[in-house]
Short mmCIF file of C-alpha atoms in Angstrom, two decimals:
data_model
loop_
_atom_site.label_atom_id
_atom_site.label_comp_id
_atom_site.label_asym_id
_atom_site.label_seq_id
_atom_site.Cartn_x
_atom_site.Cartn_y
_atom_site.Cartn_z
CA MET H 10 0.00 0.00 0.00
CA SER H 11 1.33 3.44 -0.87
CA LYS H 12 1.37 6.46 1.39
CA HIS H 13 -1.93 7.84 2.64
CA ASP H 14 -2.51 11.50 1.67
CA ASP H 15 -3.83 13.51 4.63
CA ARG H 16 -4.43 16.75 2.72
CA PRO H 17 -8.10 17.61 2.12
CA VAL H 18 -9.93 17.59 -1.19
CA LEU H 19 -11.44 20.99 -2.06
CA VAL H 20 -14.92 20.89 -3.59
CA VAL H 21 -16.16 24.16 -5.08
CA GLY H 22 -19.93 24.60 -5.37
CA ALA H 23 -22.53 23.37 -2.85
CA GLY H 24 -25.30 22.42 -5.28
CA PRO H 25 -26.29 18.79 -5.87
CA VAL H 26 -23.01 17.96 -7.65
CA GLY H 27 -20.63 19.44 -5.10
CA LEU H 28 -22.68 18.10 -2.21
CA THR H 29 -22.65 14.59 -3.70
CA ALA H 30 -18.90 14.71 -4.22
CA ALA H 31 -18.29 15.96 -0.68
CA ALA H 32 -20.70 13.49 0.95
CA GLU H 33 -19.29 10.53 -0.99
CA LEU H 34 -15.74 11.51 -0.05
CA ALA H 35 -16.62 12.08 3.61
CA ARG H 36 -18.36 8.71 3.97
CA ARG H 37 -15.12 7.09 2.77
CA GLY H 38 -13.04 8.93 5.35
CA VAL H 39 -11.50 11.54 3.03
CA PRO H 40 -11.04 15.01 4.57
CA VAL H 41 -12.97 17.49 2.45
CA ARG H 42 -13.72 21.20 2.33
CA LEU H 43 -16.88 22.27 0.52
CA VAL H 44 -17.14 25.98 -0.31
CA ASP H 45 -19.74 28.13 -2.05
CA LYS H 46 -19.75 31.86 -2.67
CA ALA H 47 -23.52 32.09 -2.06
CA ALA H 48 -24.78 33.21 1.34
CA GLY H 49 -26.77 29.99 1.78
CA PRO H 50 -28.88 27.36 0.02
CA SER H 51 -31.04 28.55 -2.87
CA PRO H 52 -34.81 28.24 -2.34
CA LEU H 53 -35.44 28.02 -6.11
CA THR H 54 -36.91 24.67 -7.15
CA LYS H 55 -34.83 24.41 -10.37
CA ALA H 56 -34.23 20.74 -11.29
CA LEU H 57 -36.78 18.22 -10.05
CA MET H 58 -36.71 14.87 -11.88
CA VAL H 59 -34.68 12.21 -10.04
CA TRP H 60 -34.21 8.87 -11.79
CA PRO H 61 -33.68 5.44 -10.18
CA ARG H 62 -29.90 5.27 -10.51
CA THR H 63 -29.59 8.65 -8.79
CA LEU H 64 -32.11 7.58 -6.14
CA GLU H 65 -29.87 4.57 -5.51
CA VAL H 66 -26.90 6.89 -4.96
CA PHE H 67 -28.95 8.96 -2.50
CA ARG H 68 -30.17 5.87 -0.63
CA GLY H 69 -26.57 4.75 -0.34
CA LEU H 70 -25.96 8.02 1.49
CA GLY H 71 -28.69 7.17 3.98
CA ALA H 72 -31.50 9.24 2.45
CA ALA H 73 -34.18 6.54 1.96
CA ALA H 74 -36.58 8.00 4.55
CA TYR H 75 -36.10 11.50 3.16
CA ILE H 76 -36.89 10.32 -0.37
CA ASP H 77 -40.06 8.57 0.78
CA LYS H 78 -41.20 11.74 2.56
CA HIS H 79 -40.37 14.34 -0.08
CA GLY H 80 -40.56 12.41 -3.37
CA LEU H 81 -43.55 12.14 -5.69
CA PRO H 82 -43.44 8.95 -7.84
CA VAL H 83 -44.10 9.49 -11.55
CA HIS H 84 -46.23 6.78 -13.12
CA SER H 85 -45.82 7.82 -16.75
CA PHE H 86 -44.87 10.40 -19.36
CA ARG H 87 -48.00 11.22 -21.38
CA TYR H 88 -47.38 12.69 -24.83
CA ASN H 89 -50.04 14.55 -26.82
CA SER H 90 -50.04 16.03 -30.29
CA GLY H 91 -52.22 19.04 -29.67
CA THR H 92 -54.77 17.50 -27.33
CA ASP H 93 -54.73 14.08 -29.05
CA PRO H 94 -52.87 11.37 -27.11
CA ILE H 95 -49.80 10.02 -28.93
CA CYS H 96 -48.29 7.61 -26.43
CA ASP H 97 -47.97 6.86 -22.75
CA ILE H 98 -44.53 5.83 -21.48
CA VAL H 99 -45.37 3.87 -18.33
CA PHE H 100 -42.64 3.27 -15.76
CA GLY H 101 -42.32 0.08 -13.72
CA ASP H 102 -40.76 -0.34 -10.30
CA ARG H 103 -37.28 -0.54 -11.82
CA THR H 104 -37.51 2.58 -13.99
CA ARG H 105 -39.92 4.89 -12.13
CA PRO H 106 -38.54 8.37 -11.39
CA MET H 107 -39.54 10.65 -8.56
CA VAL H 108 -40.12 14.38 -8.50
CA ILE H 109 -37.90 15.85 -5.77
CA VAL H 110 -37.28 19.57 -6.13
CA GLN H 111 -33.68 20.74 -5.98
CA PRO H 112 -33.84 22.38 -2.51
CA ASP H 113 -34.96 19.03 -1.10
CA VAL H 114 -32.21 17.18 -2.98
CA GLU H 115 -29.65 19.58 -1.57
CA GLU H 116 -31.06 19.22 1.95
CA LEU H 117 -30.85 15.41 1.91
CA LEU H 118 -27.26 15.67 0.66
CA ARG H 119 -26.31 18.23 3.33
CA GLU H 120 -27.75 15.91 5.98
CA ALA H 121 -25.65 13.04 4.58
CA LEU H 122 -22.54 15.20 4.60
CA GLU H 123 -23.17 16.36 8.18
CA ARG H 124 -23.61 12.77 9.39
CA ASP H 125 -20.00 12.18 8.41
CA GLY H 126 -18.75 15.38 10.02
CA GLY H 127 -18.77 17.62 6.95
CA THR H 128 -20.24 21.07 6.46
CA VAL H 129 -20.70 23.78 3.81
CA GLU H 130 -18.57 26.92 4.04
CA TRP H 131 -20.95 29.56 2.68
CA ARG H 132 -19.81 33.00 1.44
CA THR H 133 -16.44 31.48 0.63
CA GLU H 134 -15.13 32.06 -2.88
CA LEU H 135 -12.28 30.55 -4.86
CA THR H 136 -10.11 33.40 -6.16
CA ARG H 137 -6.90 31.72 -7.35
CA LEU H 138 -5.79 28.24 -8.29
CA SER H 139 -2.41 26.77 -9.18
CA GLN H 140 -1.08 23.25 -9.23
CA ASP H 141 1.93 21.06 -9.81
CA PRO H 142 2.15 17.25 -10.02
CA ASP H 143 2.21 16.99 -6.21
CA GLY H 144 -0.73 19.15 -5.17
CA VAL H 145 -2.98 22.16 -5.63
CA LEU H 146 -2.74 25.60 -4.07
CA ALA H 147 -6.10 27.35 -3.78
CA THR H 148 -6.81 30.83 -2.45
CA LEU H 149 -10.19 31.29 -0.78
CA ARG H 150 -11.89 34.54 0.19
CA GLY H 151 -13.97 34.03 3.32
CA PRO H 152 -17.09 35.80 4.63
CA ASP H 153 -14.97 38.53 6.22
CA GLY H 154 -13.21 39.29 2.93
CA ALA H 155 -9.88 37.89 4.09
CA GLU H 156 -8.01 35.57 1.73
CA THR H 157 -6.19 32.42 2.78
CA THR H 158 -4.17 30.01 0.66
CA GLY H 159 -4.17 26.31 1.39
CA GLU H 160 -2.73 23.13 -0.09
CA PHE H 161 -5.13 20.45 -1.30
CA ALA H 162 -4.71 16.97 -2.67
CA TYR H 163 -7.30 17.55 -5.41
CA VAL H 164 -9.96 20.07 -6.43
CA VAL H 165 -13.44 19.25 -7.74
CA GLY H 166 -15.27 21.97 -9.65
CA GLY H 167 -19.00 21.49 -9.19
CA ASP H 168 -19.68 25.21 -9.51
CA GLY H 169 -22.05 25.32 -12.47
CA ALA H 170 -22.07 26.50 -16.05
CA SER H 171 -20.08 29.67 -15.25
CA SER H 172 -17.51 27.60 -13.34
CA THR H 173 -14.68 29.56 -11.74
CA VAL H 174 -12.70 26.32 -11.51
CA ARG H 175 -13.05 25.63 -15.24
CA LYS H 176 -11.90 29.14 -16.10
CA ALA H 177 -8.98 28.91 -13.65
CA ILE H 178 -7.58 25.82 -15.42
CA GLY H 179 -8.18 27.28 -18.89
CA VAL H 180 -10.58 24.64 -20.19
CA GLN H 181 -12.78 25.70 -23.10
CA PHE H 182 -16.58 25.30 -22.93
CA THR H 183 -17.71 24.71 -26.51
CA GLY H 184 -21.16 24.31 -28.03
CA ALA H 185 -24.22 26.30 -29.05
CA THR H 186 -27.31 28.03 -27.71
CA TYR H 187 -30.85 27.33 -28.94
CA PRO H 188 -32.48 30.43 -30.49
CA ASN H 189 -35.70 30.01 -28.50
CA LEU H 190 -36.24 31.36 -25.02
CA PHE H 191 -37.81 29.03 -22.49
CA ILE H 192 -40.10 29.62 -19.52
CA LEU H 193 -40.41 27.86 -16.15
CA ALA H 194 -43.07 28.54 -13.54
CA ASP H 195 -44.23 26.74 -10.41
CA THR H 196 -47.89 27.37 -9.78
CA ALA H 197 -51.09 26.17 -8.24
CA LEU H 198 -53.53 24.90 -10.84
CA ASP H 199 -57.28 24.37 -11.04
CA GLY H 200 -58.41 21.73 -13.51
CA ASP H 201 -58.61 18.03 -14.24
CA LEU H 202 -55.05 16.82 -14.70
CA GLN H 203 -53.59 13.47 -13.63
CA ARG H 204 -51.14 14.08 -10.78
CA ASP H 205 -48.91 11.02 -11.11
CA ALA H 206 -47.85 11.73 -14.71
CA VAL H 207 -45.79 14.29 -16.61
CA HIS H 208 -47.87 15.76 -19.43
CA TYR H 209 -46.38 16.84 -22.76
CA TYR H 210 -48.39 18.85 -25.30
CA CYS H 211 -46.78 19.39 -28.69
CA THR H 212 -49.04 21.91 -30.43
CA GLU H 213 -48.94 24.18 -33.46
CA ASN H 214 -48.56 27.02 -30.96
CA GLY H 215 -45.53 25.46 -29.26
CA ILE H 216 -44.53 22.96 -26.58
CA MET H 217 -46.10 22.78 -23.11
CA VAL H 218 -44.92 20.46 -20.33
CA LEU H 219 -46.77 20.14 -17.02
CA VAL H 220 -45.00 18.34 -14.15
CA PRO H 221 -46.71 17.57 -10.82
CA LEU H 222 -44.91 18.67 -7.66
CA HIS H 223 -45.02 17.05 -4.23
CA ASN H 224 -46.75 20.05 -2.64
CA GLY H 225 -49.80 19.86 -4.93
CA ARG H 226 -48.55 22.43 -7.41
CA PHE H 227 -47.34 22.01 -11.01
CA ARG H 228 -44.20 23.00 -12.89
CA VAL H 229 -45.03 24.69 -16.21
CA PHE H 230 -42.39 24.51 -18.94
CA THR H 231 -42.87 26.13 -22.33
CA ALA H 232 -41.08 28.08 -25.05
CA GLY H 233 -41.27 31.85 -25.25
CA PRO H 234 -40.61 34.26 -28.11
CA PRO H 235 -36.98 35.26 -28.78
CA GLY H 236 -36.03 38.39 -26.87
CA MET H 237 -38.65 37.96 -24.18
CA LYS H 238 -37.60 39.58 -20.90
CA PRO H 239 -38.42 38.23 -17.42
CA LYS H 240 -40.55 41.31 -16.75
CA ASP H 241 -42.70 40.42 -19.76
CA LEU H 242 -43.77 37.15 -18.14
CA THR H 243 -46.89 38.31 -16.31
CA PRO H 244 -49.48 35.90 -14.86
CA GLU H 245 -51.76 36.82 -17.77
CA VAL H 246 -49.10 35.97 -20.35
CA LEU H 247 -48.40 32.63 -18.65
CA GLN H 248 -52.11 31.81 -18.51
CA ASP H 249 -52.39 32.60 -22.22
CA PHE H 250 -49.56 30.15 -22.99
CA VAL H 251 -51.32 27.42 -21.00
CA ASP H 252 -54.65 28.13 -22.69
CA LYS H 253 -53.18 27.93 -26.19
CA ARG H 254 -50.79 25.03 -25.65
CA GLY H 255 -52.26 22.94 -22.84
CA PRO H 256 -55.30 20.64 -22.73
CA GLY H 257 -57.73 23.46 -21.96
CA GLY H 258 -59.74 24.11 -18.82
CA LEU H 259 -56.74 24.86 -16.59
CA ARG H 260 -56.53 27.98 -14.43
CA LEU H 261 -53.24 29.09 -12.88
CA TYR H 262 -53.02 30.98 -9.59
CA ASP H 263 -50.56 31.70 -6.79
CA ILE H 264 -47.40 31.47 -8.92
CA SER H 265 -44.53 30.84 -6.49
CA TRP H 266 -41.58 31.06 -8.90
CA GLN H 267 -41.06 31.88 -12.55
CA THR H 268 -38.10 32.52 -14.80
CA THR H 269 -37.01 32.73 -18.42
CA PHE H 270 -33.82 31.13 -19.70
CA SER H 271 -31.93 29.98 -22.76
CA ILE H 272 -31.03 26.36 -23.44
CA HIS H 273 -27.40 25.57 -24.19
CA ALA H 274 -25.69 22.44 -25.43
CA ARG H 275 -22.08 22.82 -24.31
CA HIS H 276 -19.31 20.62 -22.97
CA ALA H 277 -15.84 21.12 -21.57
CA GLU H 278 -13.01 20.10 -23.87
CA ARG H 279 -11.77 17.87 -21.05
CA PHE H 280 -13.06 17.01 -17.59
CA ARG H 281 -9.67 16.95 -15.90
CA ALA H 282 -6.53 19.05 -15.78
CA GLY H 283 -3.91 17.46 -13.54
CA ARG H 284 -5.35 17.31 -10.03
CA VAL H 285 -8.41 19.41 -10.87
CA PHE H 286 -11.69 17.84 -12.02
CA LEU H 287 -14.94 19.22 -13.46
CA ALA H 288 -18.36 17.72 -12.82
CA GLY H 289 -21.99 18.50 -13.59
CA ASP H 290 -22.82 21.80 -15.31
CA ALA H 291 -19.20 22.87 -15.02
CA ALA H 292 -18.41 20.07 -17.48
CA HIS H 293 -21.56 19.85 -19.63
CA ILE H 294 -24.95 21.54 -20.03
CA HIS H 295 -27.88 20.59 -22.23
CA SER H 296 -31.62 20.86 -22.75
CA PRO H 297 -33.80 19.82 -19.78
CA ALA H 298 -35.67 17.43 -22.10
CA GLY H 299 -35.70 14.02 -20.43
CA GLY H 300 -34.88 15.50 -17.02
CA GLN H 301 -31.28 14.25 -17.01
CA GLY H 302 -29.30 17.30 -15.91
CA LEU H 303 -29.21 16.88 -12.14
CA ASN H 304 -28.86 13.11 -12.50
CA THR H 305 -25.87 13.31 -14.83
CA GLY H 306 -24.12 15.74 -12.50
CA VAL H 307 -24.77 13.63 -9.40
CA THR H 308 -23.48 10.48 -11.09
CA ASP H 309 -20.43 12.42 -12.33
CA ALA H 310 -19.64 13.18 -8.70
CA HIS H 311 -20.37 9.62 -7.62
CA ASN H 312 -18.05 8.21 -10.29
CA LEU H 313 -15.24 10.57 -9.32
CA ALA H 314 -15.52 10.35 -5.53
CA TRP H 315 -14.81 6.63 -5.09
CA LYS H 316 -11.79 6.89 -7.36
CA LEU H 317 -10.41 9.90 -5.52
CA ALA H 318 -10.99 8.12 -2.20
CA LEU H 319 -9.05 4.98 -3.20
CA VAL H 320 -6.14 7.01 -4.54
CA HIS H 321 -6.21 9.42 -1.60
CA ARG H 322 -5.89 6.65 0.97
CA GLY H 323 -3.14 4.94 -1.00
CA ALA H 324 -5.05 1.82 -2.03
CA ALA H 325 -5.05 2.60 -5.78
CA ALA H 326 -2.59 4.21 -8.14
CA PRO H 327 -3.34 7.64 -9.68
CA VAL H 328 -3.86 5.94 -13.06
CA LEU H 329 -7.37 5.12 -11.82
CA LEU H 330 -8.24 8.83 -12.04
CA ASP H 331 -7.52 8.79 -15.76
CA SER H 332 -10.77 6.88 -16.24
CA TYR H 333 -13.02 9.67 -14.93
CA GLY H 334 -12.95 11.93 -17.97
CA SER H 335 -13.39 9.25 -20.61
CA GLU H 336 -16.18 7.49 -18.71
CA ARG H 337 -18.26 10.53 -17.88
CA ALA H 338 -17.69 12.25 -21.23
CA ALA H 339 -19.23 9.19 -22.90
CA VAL H 340 -22.33 9.49 -20.70
CA ALA H 341 -22.57 13.25 -21.19
CA ARG H 342 -22.41 12.90 -24.97
CA ALA H 343 -25.30 10.42 -24.93
CA VAL H 344 -27.37 12.71 -22.68
CA VAL H 345 -26.72 15.79 -24.82
CA LYS H 346 -27.63 13.87 -27.99
CA GLN H 347 -30.87 12.50 -26.52
CA ALA H 348 -31.90 15.88 -25.11
CA GLU H 349 -31.21 17.58 -28.44
CA VAL H 350 -33.27 15.01 -30.37
CA GLN H 351 -36.21 15.39 -27.98
CA THR H 352 -36.01 19.19 -27.96
CA LYS H 353 -36.04 19.30 -31.77
CA ALA H 354 -38.97 16.86 -31.82
CA TRP H 355 -40.89 19.23 -29.55
CA MET H 356 -40.25 22.18 -31.86
CA LEU H 357 -41.30 20.64 -35.21
CA ASP H 358 -43.62 22.87 -37.23
CA LYS H 359 -44.00 21.17 -40.63
CA ARG H 360 -47.09 18.96 -40.89
CA TRP H 361 -45.29 15.97 -42.43
CA GLN H 362 -42.63 16.09 -39.68
CA ILE H 363 -45.30 16.18 -36.99
CA MET H 364 -47.14 13.23 -38.56
CA LEU H 365 -43.91 11.22 -38.78
CA ARG H 366 -43.06 12.00 -35.15
CA ASP H 367 -46.50 10.97 -33.93
CA VAL H 368 -46.58 7.73 -35.93
CA SER H 369 -43.06 6.83 -34.75
CA ALA H 370 -43.96 7.43 -31.09
CA ARG H 371 -47.14 5.32 -31.32
CA LEU H 372 -45.18 2.52 -32.99
CA ALA H 373 -42.46 2.64 -30.32
CA GLU H 374 -45.10 2.29 -27.60
CA ARG H 375 -46.94 -0.52 -29.38
CA THR H 376 -43.78 -2.56 -30.02
CA GLY H 377 -42.39 -2.10 -26.51
CA LEU H 378 -39.32 -0.11 -27.59
CA PHE H 379 -39.88 2.45 -24.83
CA ASP H 380 -40.04 -0.28 -22.17
CA ARG H 381 -37.00 -2.18 -23.42
CA PHE H 382 -34.66 0.67 -24.28
CA TYR H 383 -35.77 4.23 -23.61
CA SER H 384 -37.13 3.92 -20.05
CA PRO H 385 -34.10 1.96 -18.72
CA TRP H 386 -31.81 4.52 -20.34
CA LEU H 387 -33.72 7.43 -18.77
CA ALA H 388 -33.53 5.58 -15.43
CA GLY H 389 -29.72 5.58 -15.68
CA LEU H 390 -29.54 1.78 -15.68
CA THR H 391 -28.03 1.21 -19.12
CA ASN H 392 -25.24 3.78 -19.15
CA HIS H 393 -21.99 1.92 -19.65
CA TYR H 394 -18.32 2.79 -19.68
CA PRO H 395 -15.66 2.17 -22.33
CA ALA H 396 -12.56 0.08 -21.79
CA GLY H 397 -9.85 1.97 -19.95
CA PRO H 398 -8.00 2.02 -16.64
CA ALA H 399 -11.15 1.09 -14.69
CA VAL H 400 -12.77 -1.28 -17.24
CA ASP H 401 -10.86 -4.29 -18.54
CA ASP H 402 -10.81 -4.69 -22.31
CA SER H 403 -10.99 -8.51 -22.22
CA PRO H 404 -14.30 -10.42 -22.35
CA GLY H 405 -12.94 -12.74 -19.67
CA GLY H 406 -13.37 -15.99 -21.59
CA ARG H 407 -16.19 -16.90 -23.95
CA PRO H 408 -18.56 -13.90 -24.25
CA SER H 409 -21.55 -16.18 -23.61
CA ARG H 410 -20.09 -17.29 -20.28
CA PHE H 411 -21.22 -14.07 -18.57
CA ARG H 412 -24.65 -12.45 -18.58
CA GLN H 413 -23.26 -8.91 -18.56
CA ARG H 414 -20.38 -7.14 -20.21
CA ASN H 415 -17.52 -5.25 -18.62
CA GLY H 416 -18.33 -1.59 -18.08
CA HIS H 417 -22.04 -2.23 -17.39
CA LEU H 418 -23.93 -1.78 -14.13
CA LEU H 419 -24.28 -4.98 -12.11
CA ALA H 420 -27.86 -6.03 -12.86
CA ASP H 421 -29.15 -7.17 -9.48
CA PRO H 422 -30.06 -4.14 -7.30
CA ALA H 423 -30.16 -6.23 -4.12
CA THR H 424 -26.58 -7.36 -4.68
CA ARG H 425 -25.51 -3.79 -5.49
CA GLU H 426 -26.92 -2.52 -2.19
CA SER H 427 -24.98 -5.13 -0.20
CA LEU H 428 -21.52 -4.37 -1.61
CA PRO H 429 -18.89 -2.26 0.18
CA VAL H 430 -18.36 1.28 -1.11
CA ASP H 431 -14.71 1.66 -0.09
CA ARG H 432 -13.19 -1.06 -2.29
CA TYR H 433 -13.82 -3.46 -5.14
CA THR H 434 -15.71 -6.72 -4.62
CA LEU H 435 -14.82 -9.98 -6.37
CA LEU H 436 -18.00 -12.06 -6.70
CA VAL H 437 -16.86 -15.64 -7.12
CA THR H 438 -19.05 -18.61 -7.99
CA LEU H 439 -17.46 -21.93 -7.06
CA PRO H 440 -18.64 -25.30 -8.41
CA ALA H 441 -20.61 -27.19 -5.77
CA SER H 442 -18.01 -29.93 -5.52
CA GLY H 443 -14.92 -27.89 -6.24
CA ALA H 444 -12.20 -26.76 -3.86
CA ARG H 445 -11.51 -23.09 -3.24
CA PRO H 446 -8.74 -22.06 -5.68
CA ALA H 447 -5.47 -20.99 -4.11
CA ALA H 448 -5.56 -17.92 -6.37
CA LEU H 449 -8.31 -16.42 -4.20
CA ALA H 450 -6.13 -16.35 -1.11
CA GLU H 451 -3.24 -14.99 -3.15
CA LEU H 452 -5.42 -12.25 -4.57
CA GLN H 453 -6.77 -11.26 -1.14
CA SER H 454 -3.23 -11.17 0.25
CA ALA H 455 -1.89 -9.07 -2.60
CA TYR H 456 -4.78 -6.62 -2.94
CA GLY H 457 -6.56 -6.69 0.42
CA GLU H 458 -6.74 -2.88 0.61
CA LEU H 459 -8.33 -2.75 -2.82
CA VAL H 460 -10.68 -5.74 -3.02
CA ARG H 461 -12.90 -7.98 -0.92
CA VAL H 462 -13.80 -11.53 -2.02
CA ARG H 463 -17.34 -12.91 -1.73
CA THR H 464 -18.02 -16.53 -2.72
CA THR H 465 -21.15 -18.53 -3.49
CA ARG H 466 -21.68 -22.02 -4.86
CA GLY H 467 -23.08 -22.71 -8.31
CA ARG H 468 -22.72 -24.80 -11.45
CA ARG H 469 -19.32 -23.64 -12.63
CA PHE H 470 -16.52 -21.26 -11.76
CA SER H 471 -16.81 -17.56 -12.53
CA ALA H 472 -15.43 -14.37 -11.05
CA VAL H 473 -16.88 -10.88 -11.52
CA LEU H 474 -14.89 -7.90 -10.28
CA VAL H 475 -17.30 -5.13 -9.28
CA ARG H 476 -16.20 -1.55 -8.70
CA PRO H 477 -17.32 0.48 -5.67
CA ASP H 478 -19.90 2.21 -7.90
CA HIS H 479 -21.30 -1.23 -8.82
CA TYR H 480 -20.08 -1.32 -12.43
CA ILE H 481 -18.32 -4.44 -13.70
CA ALA H 482 -14.58 -3.89 -14.03
CA ALA H 483 -13.41 -7.33 -15.16
CA GLN H 484 -14.56 -10.96 -15.39
CA ASP H 485 -12.75 -14.25 -15.41
CA SER H 486 -13.74 -17.86 -16.04
CA ALA H 487 -10.37 -19.41 -15.15
CA PRO H 488 -9.67 -20.47 -11.52
CA ASP H 489 -6.18 -18.98 -11.68
CA LEU H 490 -7.88 -15.54 -12.00
CA GLY H 491 -5.26 -14.32 -14.42
CA LEU H 492 -7.44 -11.62 -15.93
CA VAL H 493 -8.60 -10.29 -12.57
CA HIS H 494 -5.04 -10.34 -11.19
CA ARG H 495 -3.84 -8.41 -14.23
CA HIS H 496 -6.54 -5.75 -13.87
CA LEU H 497 -5.98 -5.26 -10.15
CA ALA H 498 -2.22 -5.14 -10.65
CA SER H 499 -2.69 -2.27 -13.11
CA LEU H 500 -4.67 -0.31 -10.48
CA ALA H 501 -2.94 -1.17 -7.21
CA ALA H 502 -0.75 1.52 -5.71
CA PRO H 503 2.93 0.61 -5.51
CA ALA H 504 4.09 -0.21 -2.02
CA VAL H 505 6.06 2.45 -0.19
CA PRO H 506 9.53 1.11 0.65
CA ALA H 507 10.00 0.75 4.38
CA ARG H 508 12.29 3.32 5.97
CA ARG H 509 15.45 2.05 7.64
CA GLU H 510 14.39 3.39 11.06
CA ASP H 511 11.03 1.58 10.75
CA LEU H 512 12.78 -1.72 10.14
CA VAL H 513 15.05 -1.21 13.09
CA GLY H 514 12.09 -0.31 15.28
CA GLU H 515 10.43 -3.58 14.32
CA GLY H 516 13.37 -5.60 15.58
CA HIS H 517 15.27 -6.05 12.30
CA SER H 518 19.01 -5.93 12.27
CA ALA H 519 20.57 -2.61 11.46
#
């Protein structure tokens, strides 16, 4: 095992992404400082759709009771062309999302962080950043205006689309902005509208999305005219949008929050520069279509935190961190592409395009394509990672030998929940009559700080190496575990040579 690093990790930005990173690091025993230049948590509801994979991350942080109290399960997405139903994407137990508004998400994450001794340093701003191969120097301006400079092991930038961290490391943020302006409003609503579904209305007058909220209200999302100013969005204007684009018969009142905004599709040219990492909106932004934004950012942070923790405590080599950018960039590209396709489908205005869209959606529902592919993808269950430092490039024997491929999420949720979060797990199936291979003891001895072995009995030998985030790293069908040994050897931190005085102190000859 290499030397443990006792310097803290600095996380900038105390929204869902920064809070997830800090909470995941703290639960693994990593010292962390979480700073945000705001005076305190934002009350604005902002993002609200939380998908099953993200819910699993939150439950792992001890938030199950909070989710049950504050979450509103969504039964289906109901799509309409005008007021005519097109399709109904129904979610099962495995794929069902929940509406949890962003202030509640942030509260459950702050509670998780506090349980492990962490806290948010509000009114604390990053002003300067420099690094070398051995560490990062960051200057922070505190609430009193005084600046202090500290040394950190790593820095995580979870500070949004205008990221100070991203600018400090000189990473470009490339992409485009949609010409349309978009409108959000949270409001009470009178009318007959199913409360366990998200309603989409694609009309000749524009798109209208109505999302139920836990407190009995609805989120209204629609497109506004280019150049519209926030002051132009009066209650009368919003009501007119709902009348012309919604199902009819709905009356809005008591609007609690409204805003206008532009939609961007942008991504950082890289997610890492040395010891500094970008996550969430600091690394990628896209249309809210599909409700993936918060989820992608949270799972960015989840992916990064376990890797940082293993390297920080000296159980894994820094090469493991090289996998973060390639893995999460692949996910971000898929999310941006899907959101762009859906946004463009909403905005179609030619009759033949609308007819083709509607026929395609009905066919996808009828043939089960939504159930088999789209819903699991939205749920975050089918994202997978390319071969690299944290995913072995070998099939581990005959491809048919294993039910799942390397880089994919372990399928069984019950097994996922039972695995340790601070190291890899090797799930070994031993033949009922076979002896325990000597390679298992050798592996545990060589990589005990990095992996734990769990055995069961079955028909034939197999070994599945599962990462702390429950993705499959490597698989092996040979009892000598050559492939697994090779993968772990590539990740294990080199041992620190014993100092002469340590050997003498242990009774060795000088």
